[in-house]
Coordinates of N, CA and C and ligand atoms in Angstrom, one line a residue:
M1 N -9.7 12.9 -12.1 CA -8.5 13.4 -11.5 C -7.9 12.3 -10.6
I2 N -6.7 12.0 -10.7 CA -6.0 11.0 -9.8 C -4.8 11.7 -9.2
V3 N -4.6 11.5 -7.9 CA -3.4 11.9 -7.1 C -2.7 10.6 -6.7
T4 N -1.4 10.5 -7.0 CA -0.7 9.2 -6.6 C 0.3 9.6 -5.4
I5 N 0.3 8.7 -4.4 CA 1.2 8.8 -3.3 C 1.9 7.5 -3.1
D6 N 3.2 7.4 -3.6 CA 4.0 6.2 -3.4 C 5.0 6.4 -2.3
G7 N 5.7 5.3 -2.0 CA 6.8 5.4 -1.0 C 7.1 4.1 -0.4
V8 N 8.2 4.1 0.4 CA 8.7 2.9 1.1 C 7.7 2.5 2.2
A9 N 8.0 1.3 2.8 CA 7.1 0.8 3.8 C 7.1 1.7 5.0
A10 N 5.9 1.9 5.5 CA 5.6 2.8 6.7 C 6.1 4.2 6.6
S11 N 6.1 4.7 5.4 CA 6.5 6.1 5.2 C 5.4 7.1 5.5
G12 N 4.2 6.5 5.7 CA 3.0 7.4 6.0 C 2.0 7.4 4.8
K13 N 2.1 6.5 3.9 CA 1.3 6.6 2.7 C -0.2 6.6 3.0
S14 N -0.6 5.6 3.8 CA -2.1 5.5 4.0 C -2.6 6.6 4.9
S15 N -1.9 7.0 5.9 CA -2.4 8.1 6.7 C -2.5 9.4 6.0
V16 N -1.4 9.7 5.2 CA -1.4 10.9 4.4 C -2.4 10.9 3.3
S17 N -2.6 9.7 2.6 CA -3.6 9.6 1.6 C -5.0 9.8 2.1
G18 N -5.2 9.2 3.3 CA -6.5 9.4 3.9 C -6.8 10.9 4.2
G19 N -5.8 11.6 4.8 CA -6.0 13.0 5.1 C -6.2 13.9 3.8
V20 N -5.4 13.6 2.8 CA -5.6 14.3 1.5 C -6.9 14.1 0.9
A21 N -7.3 12.8 0.9 CA -8.6 12.4 0.3 C -9.8 13.0 1.0
Q22 N -9.7 13.0 2.4 CA -10.8 13.6 3.1 C -10.9 15.1 2.9
A23 N -9.8 15.8 2.8 CA -9.8 17.2 2.5 C -10.4 17.5 1.1
L24 N -10.1 16.6 0.2 CA -10.6 16.8 -1.2 C -12.0 16.3 -1.4
G25 N -12.5 15.5 -0.4 CA -13.8 15.0 -0.5 C -13.9 13.8 -1.5
I26 N -12.8 13.1 -1.6 CA -12.8 12.0 -2.6 C -12.2 10.7 -1.8
P27 N -12.4 9.5 -2.4 CA -11.8 8.4 -1.7 C -10.3 8.2 -1.9
Y28 N -9.7 7.4 -1.1 CA -8.3 7.0 -1.5 C -8.3 5.4 -1.6
V29 N -7.3 5.0 -2.4 CA -7.2 3.6 -2.8 C -5.9 3.1 -2.3
S30 N -6.0 2.0 -1.4 CA -4.7 1.5 -0.9 C -4.4 0.2 -1.6
S31 N -3.5 0.3 -2.6 CA -3.1 -0.9 -3.4 C -2.5 -2.0 -2.6
G32 N -1.7 -1.6 -1.6 CA -1.0 -2.6 -0.7 C -2.0 -3.6 -0.1
L33 N -3.2 -3.1 0.2 CA -4.2 -4.0 0.8 C -4.6 -5.2 -0.1
L34 N -4.6 -4.9 -1.5 CA -4.8 -6.0 -2.4 C -3.7 -7.0 -2.4
Y35 N -2.4 -6.5 -2.3 CA -1.3 -7.5 -2.2 C -1.4 -8.2 -0.9
R36 N -1.8 -7.6 0.1 CA -1.9 -8.2 1.4 C -3.0 -9.3 1.4
A37 N -4.1 -8.9 0.7 CA -5.3 -9.9 0.6 C -4.8 -11.1 -0.1
A38 N -4.1 -10.9 -1.2 CA -3.6 -12.1 -2.0 C -2.7 -13.0 -1.2
T39 N -1.9 -12.3 -0.3 CA -1.0 -13.1 0.6 C -1.8 -13.9 1.6
L40 N -2.8 -13.2 2.2 CA -3.7 -13.9 3.2 C -4.3 -15.1 2.5
L41 N -4.9 -15.0 1.3 CA -5.5 -16.1 0.7 C -4.5 -17.2 0.4
G42 N -3.3 -16.9 0.0 CA -2.3 -17.9 -0.3 C -2.0 -18.6 1.0
L43 N -1.7 -17.9 2.1 CA -1.3 -18.5 3.3 C -2.5 -19.4 3.9
E44 N -3.7 -18.9 3.8 CA -4.8 -19.7 4.4 C -5.2 -20.8 3.5
G45 N -4.9 -20.8 2.2 CA -5.1 -21.9 1.3 C -4.0 -22.9 1.4
G46 N -3.0 -22.6 2.2 CA -1.9 -23.6 2.3 C -1.0 -23.6 1.1
L47 N -1.0 -22.6 0.3 CA -0.2 -22.6 -0.9 C 1.2 -22.1 -0.7
D48 N 2.1 -22.6 -1.6 CA 3.5 -22.1 -1.7 C 3.4 -20.7 -2.3
L49 N 3.8 -19.7 -1.6 CA 3.7 -18.3 -2.1 C 4.6 -18.1 -3.3
Q50 N 5.5 -19.0 -3.6 CA 6.4 -18.8 -4.8 C 5.7 -19.3 -6.0
D51 N 4.6 -20.1 -5.8 CA 4.0 -20.8 -6.9 C 2.9 -19.9 -7.6
A52 N 3.4 -19.0 -8.5 CA 2.5 -18.0 -9.0 C 1.2 -18.6 -9.8
P53 N 1.4 -19.6 -10.6 CA 0.2 -20.1 -11.3 C -0.9 -20.6 -10.4
R54 N -0.5 -21.4 -9.3 CA -1.5 -21.9 -8.4 C -2.1 -20.7 -7.6
L55 N -1.3 -19.8 -7.2 CA -1.8 -18.6 -6.4 C -2.8 -17.9 -7.3
L56 N -2.5 -17.7 -8.5 CA -3.4 -16.9 -9.4 C -4.8 -17.7 -9.6
D57 N -4.7 -19.0 -9.8 CA -5.9 -19.8 -9.9 C -6.8 -19.6 -8.6
H58 N -6.1 -19.6 -7.5 CA -6.8 -19.5 -6.2 C -7.4 -18.1 -6.1
L59 N -6.7 -17.0 -6.5 CA -7.2 -15.7 -6.5 C -8.5 -15.6 -7.4
R60 N -8.4 -16.1 -8.6 CA -9.5 -16.0 -9.5 C -10.7 -16.8 -9.0
A61 N -10.5 -17.8 -8.2 CA -11.6 -18.5 -7.6 C -12.3 -17.9 -6.4
H62 N -11.6 -16.8 -5.9 CA -12.1 -16.1 -4.7 C -12.4 -14.6 -5.0
P63 N -13.6 -14.2 -4.8 CA -13.9 -12.8 -5.1 C -13.4 -11.8 -4.0
V64 N -12.2 -11.2 -4.3 CA -11.7 -10.2 -3.4 C -12.1 -8.8 -3.9
R65 N -12.6 -7.9 -3.0 CA -13.0 -6.6 -3.4 C -12.5 -5.5 -2.5
L66 N -11.9 -4.5 -3.1 CA -11.4 -3.4 -2.3 C -12.5 -2.3 -2.3
E67 N -12.8 -1.8 -1.1 CA -13.8 -0.7 -1.0 C -13.0 0.5 -0.6
P68 N -12.8 1.4 -1.5 CA -12.0 2.6 -1.3 C -12.7 3.8 -0.6
L69 N -12.8 3.8 0.7 CA -13.4 4.9 1.4 C -12.4 5.9 1.9
A70 N -12.8 7.2 2.0 CA -11.8 8.2 2.5 C -11.5 7.9 4.0
A71 N -12.4 7.4 4.7 CA -12.2 7.2 6.1 C -11.3 5.9 6.4
G72 N -11.0 5.1 5.4 CA -10.2 3.9 5.6 C -10.7 2.9 4.7
N73 N -9.8 2.2 3.9 CA -10.2 1.2 3.0 C -10.6 -0.1 3.6
R74 N -11.6 -0.7 3.0 CA -12.0 -2.0 3.5 C -11.9 -3.1 2.5
V75 N -11.5 -4.3 2.9 CA -11.4 -5.4 1.9 C -12.3 -6.5 2.2
W76 N -13.0 -7.0 1.2 CA -14.0 -8.1 1.3 C -13.6 -9.3 0.6
L77 N -13.9 -10.4 1.2 CA -13.8 -11.7 0.5 C -15.2 -12.2 0.4
G78 N -15.8 -12.1 -0.7 CA -17.2 -12.4 -0.8 C -18.0 -11.4 0.1
E79 N -18.8 -12.0 1.0 CA -19.5 -11.2 2.0 C -18.8 -10.9 3.3
Q80 N -17.6 -11.5 3.4 CA -16.8 -11.5 4.7 C -15.8 -10.3 4.6
E81 N -15.7 -9.5 5.7 CA -14.7 -8.4 5.7 C -13.4 -9.0 6.2
I82 N -12.3 -8.8 5.5 CA -11.0 -9.3 6.0 C -10.0 -8.2 6.3
T83 N -10.4 -7.0 6.3 CA -9.5 -5.8 6.5 C -8.6 -6.0 7.8
D84 N -9.2 -6.4 8.9 CA -8.5 -6.5 10.1 C -7.4 -7.5 10.2
R85 N -7.5 -8.5 9.2 CA -6.5 -9.6 9.2 C -5.3 -9.3 8.3
L86 N -5.2 -8.1 7.7 CA -4.2 -7.9 6.6 C -2.9 -7.2 7.1
H87 N -2.9 -6.8 8.4 CA -1.7 -6.1 8.9 C -0.9 -6.9 9.9
S88 N -0.9 -8.2 9.8 CA -0.1 -9.0 10.8 C 1.4 -9.1 10.3
T89 N 2.2 -9.5 11.2 CA 3.7 -9.7 10.9 C 3.8 -10.8 9.9
R90 N 3.0 -11.8 10.0 CA 3.0 -13.0 9.0 C 2.7 -12.5 7.6
I91 N 1.8 -11.6 7.4 CA 1.5 -11.1 6.1 C 2.7 -10.2 5.6
D92 N 3.2 -9.3 6.6 CA 4.3 -8.5 6.2 C 5.5 -9.3 5.7
R93 N 5.7 -10.5 6.2 CA 6.8 -11.3 5.8 C 6.6 -11.9 4.4
G94 N 5.4 -12.3 4.1 CA 5.1 -13.0 2.8 C 4.8 -12.1 1.7
V95 N 4.3 -10.8 2.0 CA 3.7 -10.0 0.9 C 4.6 -9.7 -0.3
S96 N 5.9 -9.5 0.0 CA 6.8 -9.0 -1.1 C 7.0 -10.1 -2.1
V97 N 7.0 -11.4 -1.6 CA 7.2 -12.5 -2.5 C 6.0 -12.6 -3.5
V98 N 4.8 -12.4 -2.9 CA 3.5 -12.4 -3.7 C 3.5 -11.3 -4.6
A99 N 3.9 -10.1 -4.2 CA 3.9 -8.9 -5.0 C 4.9 -8.9 -6.1
A100 N 5.9 -9.8 -6.1 CA 6.9 -9.9 -7.1 C 6.4 -10.7 -8.3
H101 N 5.3 -11.4 -8.2 CA 4.8 -12.2 -9.4 C 4.1 -11.2 -10.4
P102 N 4.5 -11.2 -11.6 CA 3.9 -10.3 -12.6 C 2.4 -10.6 -12.7
A103 N 2.0 -11.9 -12.6 CA 0.6 -12.2 -12.7 C -0.3 -11.6 -11.6
V104 N 0.3 -11.6 -10.4 CA -0.4 -11.0 -9.2 C -0.5 -9.5 -9.4
R105 N 0.6 -8.9 -9.9 CA 0.6 -7.4 -10.2 C -0.5 -7.1 -11.2
A106 N -0.7 -8.0 -12.2 CA -1.7 -7.7 -13.2 C -3.1 -7.8 -12.6
W107 N -3.3 -8.8 -11.7 CA -4.6 -9.0 -11.0 C -4.9 -7.8 -10.1
V108 N -3.9 -7.2 -9.5 CA -4.1 -5.9 -8.7 C -4.4 -4.8 -9.6
D109 N -3.6 -4.6 -10.7 CA -3.7 -3.4 -11.5 C -5.1 -3.4 -12.2
E110 N -5.5 -4.6 -12.6 CA -6.8 -4.6 -13.3 C -8.0 -4.1 -12.4
Q111 N -7.9 -4.4 -11.1 CA -8.9 -4.0 -10.2 C -8.8 -2.4 -10.0
L112 N -7.5 -2.0 -9.9 CA -7.3 -0.5 -9.6 C -7.8 0.3 -10.8
R113 N -7.5 -0.2 -12.0 CA -7.9 0.6 -13.2 C -9.4 0.7 -13.5
A114 N -10.1 -0.3 -12.8 CA -11.6 -0.3 -13.0 C -12.3 0.7 -12.1
L115 N -11.5 1.3 -11.1 CA -12.2 2.2 -10.2 C -12.6 3.5 -10.8
P116 N -13.7 4.0 -10.4 CA -14.2 5.3 -10.9 C -13.4 6.5 -10.3
E117 N -12.9 7.4 -11.2 CA -12.2 8.6 -10.7 C -13.2 9.6 -10.1
P118 N -12.8 10.5 -9.3 CA -11.5 10.8 -8.8 C -11.1 10.0 -7.6
F119 N -9.8 9.9 -7.3 CA -9.3 9.2 -6.1 C -7.9 9.5 -5.9
V120 N -7.4 9.3 -4.6 CA -6.0 9.3 -4.3 C -5.5 7.8 -4.3
A121 N -4.5 7.5 -5.0 CA -4.0 6.1 -5.0 C -2.7 6.0 -4.4
E122 N -2.5 5.1 -3.4 CA -1.2 5.0 -2.7 C -0.7 3.6 -2.8
G123 N 0.7 3.5 -2.9 CA 1.4 2.2 -3.0 C 2.8 2.4 -3.3
R124 N 3.3 1.6 -4.3 CA 4.7 1.6 -4.7 C 4.8 2.1 -6.1
D125 N 3.9 1.7 -7.0 CA 4.0 2.0 -8.4 C 2.8 2.7 -9.0
M126 N 2.1 3.4 -8.2 CA 0.9 4.1 -8.6 C 1.3 5.2 -9.7
G127 N 2.3 6.0 -9.4 CA 2.7 7.1 -10.3 C 3.5 6.6 -11.5
T128 N 4.2 5.4 -11.4 CA 5.0 5.0 -12.4 C 4.3 4.1 -13.4
N129 N 3.7 3.0 -12.9 CA 3.1 1.9 -13.8 C 1.6 2.0 -13.9
V130 N 0.9 2.2 -12.8 CA -0.5 2.0 -12.9 C -1.3 3.3 -13.4
F131 N -0.9 4.5 -12.9 CA -1.5 5.7 -13.3 C -0.5 6.7 -13.8
P132 N 0.3 6.4 -14.8 CA 1.4 7.3 -15.2 C 0.9 8.7 -15.7
H133 N -0.4 8.7 -16.1 CA -0.9 10.0 -16.6 C -1.5 10.9 -15.5
A134 N -1.4 10.4 -14.2 CA -1.9 11.2 -13.1 C -1.3 12.6 -13.0
P135 N -2.1 13.7 -12.8 CA -1.5 15.0 -12.9 C -0.7 15.4 -11.6
H136 N -1.0 14.7 -10.5 CA -0.4 15.1 -9.2 C 0.3 13.8 -8.6
K137 N 1.6 13.8 -8.5 CA 2.3 12.6 -8.0 C 3.2 13.0 -6.8
F138 N 3.2 12.2 -5.8 CA 4.1 12.4 -4.6 C 4.8 11.1 -4.2
Y139 N 5.9 11.2 -3.6 CA 6.7 10.1 -3.2 C 7.2 10.4 -1.8
L140 N 6.8 9.5 -0.8 CA 7.2 9.7 0.6 C 8.4 8.9 1.0
T141 N 9.3 9.5 1.8 CA 10.4 8.8 2.4 C 10.5 9.2 3.8
A142 N 11.3 8.4 4.6 CA 11.7 8.8 6.0 C 12.8 7.7 6.3
S143 N 13.6 8.0 7.3 CA 14.7 7.0 7.6 C 14.0 5.8 8.1
A144 N 14.8 4.6 8.0 CA 14.2 3.4 8.5 C 13.9 3.4 10.0
R145 N 14.8 4.1 10.8 CA 14.6 4.2 12.2 C 13.3 5.0 12.6
I146 N 13.1 6.1 11.9 CA 11.8 6.8 12.1 C 10.6 6.0 11.8
R147 N 10.7 5.3 10.6 CA 9.5 4.5 10.2 C 9.3 3.4 11.2
A148 N 10.4 2.8 11.7 CA 10.2 1.7 12.7 C 9.6 2.2 14.0
E149 N 10.0 3.4 14.4 CA 9.4 4.0 15.6 C 7.9 4.3 15.4
R150 N 7.6 4.8 14.2 CA 6.1 5.0 14.0 C 5.4 3.7 14.0
R151 N 5.9 2.7 13.3 CA 5.2 1.4 13.2 C 5.1 0.7 14.5
S152 N 6.1 1.0 15.5 CA 6.1 0.3 16.7 C 4.8 0.5 17.5
Q153 N 4.1 1.6 17.2 CA 2.8 1.9 17.9 C 1.8 0.8 17.4
E154 N 2.0 0.2 16.3 CA 1.0 -0.7 15.7 C 1.4 -2.2 15.7
R155 N 2.6 -2.5 16.1 CA 3.1 -3.9 16.1 C 3.7 -4.3 17.4
P156 N 3.6 -5.6 17.7 CA 4.1 -6.0 19.1 C 5.6 -6.1 19.2
E157 N 6.4 -6.1 18.0 CA 7.8 -6.3 18.1 C 8.5 -5.0 18.6
N158 N 9.8 -5.1 18.9 CA 10.6 -4.0 19.4 C 11.1 -3.2 18.1
I159 N 11.6 -2.0 18.4 CA 12.0 -1.1 17.2 C 13.1 -1.7 16.3
P160 N 14.2 -2.2 16.9 CA 15.2 -2.8 16.0 C 14.7 -3.9 15.1
E161 N 13.8 -4.8 15.7 CA 13.2 -5.9 14.9 C 12.3 -5.3 13.8
I162 N 11.5 -4.3 14.1 CA 10.7 -3.7 13.1 C 11.5 -3.1 12.0
E163 N 12.6 -2.4 12.4 CA 13.4 -1.7 11.5 C 14.1 -2.7 10.5
A164 N 14.6 -3.8 11.1 CA 15.2 -4.9 10.2 C 14.2 -5.4 9.2
A165 N 12.9 -5.6 9.7 CA 11.9 -6.2 8.8 C 11.5 -5.2 7.7
L166 N 11.5 -3.9 8.0 CA 11.2 -2.9 7.0 C 12.3 -2.8 6.0
L167 N 13.5 -2.9 6.4 CA 14.6 -2.8 5.5 C 14.6 -4.0 4.5
R168 N 14.3 -5.2 5.1 CA 14.2 -6.4 4.3 C 13.1 -6.2 3.2
R169 N 12.0 -5.7 3.6 CA 10.9 -5.5 2.7 C 11.2 -4.5 1.6
D170 N 11.9 -3.4 2.1 CA 12.3 -2.4 1.0 C 13.2 -3.0 0.0
E171 N 14.1 -3.9 0.5 CA 15.0 -4.6 -0.4 C 14.3 -5.5 -1.4
L172 N 13.3 -6.3 -0.9 CA 12.6 -7.2 -1.7 C 11.7 -6.4 -2.7
D173 N 11.2 -5.2 -2.3 CA 10.3 -4.5 -3.1 C 11.0 -3.5 -4.1
R174 N 12.4 -3.6 -4.1 CA 13.1 -2.5 -4.8 C 12.7 -2.5 -6.3
G175 N 12.3 -3.6 -6.9 CA 11.9 -3.7 -8.3 C 10.8 -2.8 -8.6
Q176 N 9.9 -2.6 -7.7 CA 8.7 -1.8 -8.0 C 8.7 -0.4 -7.2
I177 N 9.7 -0.1 -6.4 CA 9.7 1.2 -5.8 C 10.7 2.1 -6.5
A178 N 10.1 3.2 -7.0 CA 11.0 4.2 -7.5 C 10.1 5.4 -7.7
P179 N 10.5 6.6 -7.4 CA 9.7 7.8 -7.6 C 9.5 8.0 -9.1
A180 N 8.3 8.3 -9.5 CA 8.1 8.7 -10.9 C 8.9 10.0 -11.2
P181 N 9.4 10.1 -12.4 CA 10.3 11.3 -12.7 C 9.6 12.6 -12.4
D182 N 8.2 12.6 -12.5 CA 7.5 13.8 -12.3 C 6.8 13.9 -10.9
A183 N 7.3 13.0 -10.0 CA 6.8 13.0 -8.6 C 7.5 14.0 -7.7
R184 N 6.8 14.6 -6.8 CA 7.5 15.5 -5.8 C 7.8 14.6 -4.6
V185 N 9.1 14.5 -4.3 CA 9.6 13.7 -3.2 C 9.6 14.5 -1.9
L186 N 8.9 13.9 -0.8 CA 8.9 14.5 0.5 C 9.5 13.6 1.5
D187 N 10.5 14.1 2.3 CA 11.0 13.4 3.4 C 10.1 13.7 4.6
T188 N 9.3 12.8 5.1 CA 8.4 13.0 6.1 C 9.0 13.0 7.5
G189 N 10.3 12.6 7.6 CA 11.0 12.5 8.9 C 10.8 13.7 9.8
P190 N 11.2 14.9 9.3 CA 11.1 16.1 10.2 C 9.7 16.7 10.2
M191 N 8.7 16.1 9.5 CA 7.4 16.7 9.4 C 6.3 16.0 10.3
T192 N 5.3 16.8 10.7 CA 4.2 16.1 11.3 C 3.3 15.6 10.2
L193 N 2.4 14.6 10.6 CA 1.4 14.1 9.6 C 0.6 15.2 8.9
D194 N 0.2 16.2 9.8 CA -0.6 17.3 9.2 C 0.2 18.1 8.3
Q195 N 1.5 18.3 8.6 CA 2.3 19.1 7.6 C 2.5 18.5 6.3
V196 N 2.6 17.1 6.3 CA 2.7 16.4 5.0 C 1.4 16.6 4.2
I197 N 0.3 16.4 4.9 CA -1.0 16.5 4.2 C -1.2 17.9 3.7
Q198 N -0.9 19.0 4.5 CA -1.0 20.4 4.0 C -0.1 20.7 2.9
T199 N 1.1 20.2 2.9 CA 2.1 20.4 1.8 C 1.6 19.8 0.5
I200 N 1.0 18.6 0.6 CA 0.5 18.0 -0.7 C -0.8 18.8 -1.2
L201 N -1.6 19.2 -0.2 CA -2.8 19.9 -0.7 C -2.5 21.2 -1.3
A202 N -1.5 21.9 -0.7 CA -1.1 23.2 -1.3 C -0.5 23.0 -2.7
D203 N 0.2 21.9 -2.9 CA 0.8 21.6 -4.2 C -0.3 21.3 -5.2
I204 N -1.3 20.5 -4.8 CA -2.4 20.2 -5.7 C -3.2 21.4 -6.1
R205 N -3.4 22.3 -5.1 CA -4.3 23.4 -5.4 C -3.5 24.5 -6.1
G206 N -2.2 24.3 -6.2 CA -1.3 25.2 -7.0 C -1.4 26.6 -6.6
Ligands
LIG1 P1 2.3 3.4 5.2 O1 0.9 3.4 4.6 O2 3.3 4.0 4.3 O3 2.7 2.0 5.6 P2 1.1 4.6 7.5 O4 0.2 5.6 7.0 O5 0.6 3.3 8.1 O6 2.3 4.3 6.5 O7 2.0 5.4 8.6 C1 2.7 4.8 9.6 C2 2.5 5.6 10.9 O8 3.3 6.8 10.9 C3 1.1 6.0 11.2 O9 0.7 5.7 12.5 C4 1.1 7.5 11.0 O10 0.2 8.2 11.7 C5 2.5 7.8 11.5 N1 3.1 9.1 11.2 C6 3.7 9.9 12.2 N2 4.2 11.0 11.7 C7 4.0 11.0 10.4 C8 4.4 11.9 9.3 N3 5.0 13.0 9.5 N4 4.0 11.5 8.1 C9 3.4 10.4 7.9 N5 3.0 9.5 8.8 C10 3.3 9.8 10.1
LIG2 O1 1.9 0.0 4.6 P1 3.2 -0.7 4.1 O2 4.1 0.3 3.3 O3 3.9 -1.4 5.2 O4 2.7 -1.8 3.1 P2 1.6 -1.7 2.0 O5 1.5 -0.4 1.3 O6 0.3 -2.3 2.5 O7 2.2 -2.8 0.9 C1 2.5 -4.1 1.3 C2 3.3 -4.7 0.3 O8 2.6 -4.8 -1.0 C3 4.6 -4.0 -0.1 O9 5.7 -4.3 0.8 C4 4.9 -4.5 -1.5 O10 5.5 -5.8 -1.5 C5 3.5 -4.7 -2.1 N1 3.0 -3.5 -2.9 C6 3.5 -3.4 -4.2 O11 4.3 -4.2 -4.6 N2 3.0 -2.5 -5.0 C7 2.1 -1.6 -4.5 N3 1.6 -0.6 -5.4 C8 1.7 -1.6 -3.2 C9 2.1 -2.6 -2.4

């Protein structure tokens, strides 16, 4: 059994997925962390993020592993944990360029499809491309201002700067962001985190 939770940047995907996964007693899978890890490797390797063939060679030479735990996903580069380095403003700026390469998307998708079910998968294209057969699909939205206000708790920039960066990333990501036709769309703006989680659980439990 797979539950997919897609949505725009900072719409609440990972917090909601973590809550839903914990209530169901299963792990959740944060696909964005693999795109972020690919971006970190590219930046630290001094690569041009536009150069997909070199980036992919670099990724193939470095063993990146996603550990999908309900309490929070962890990412490993060999024996070294890199999770804490994946949410910087520098990664936010580069990640959409990296995620636009079909070869990088195939590198991520291959790792996601190898994971043992059940799990909650969150990202942009979990319900459309990666797990189109999933029986439970959700898509989260909220206004850019609300998302920026929420993210300002986690980033050093001010709210208008964060809002502009989120809108820029939504625009760059638009090729892979769309609700699956069978997804339930939830505007999380007027809801608390717990209301979103309970709404999704009630829907799944039918
Ligand atoms: P994403 O994974 O989509 O980037 P996050 O899970 O990081 O989003 O959520 C961004 C922030 O918004 C988190 O700090 C989360 O707790 C907060 N948040 C506040 N209210 C809500 C809500 N109603 N729904 C989802 N997230 C919320
Ligand atoms: O948490 P936030 O929404 O800010 O980002 P994320 O889910 O960690 O995703 C980071 C970036 O990875 C996105 O801006 C997309 O460029 C890319 N991504 C993607 O293309 N497809 C996915 N399934 C997940 C993320």
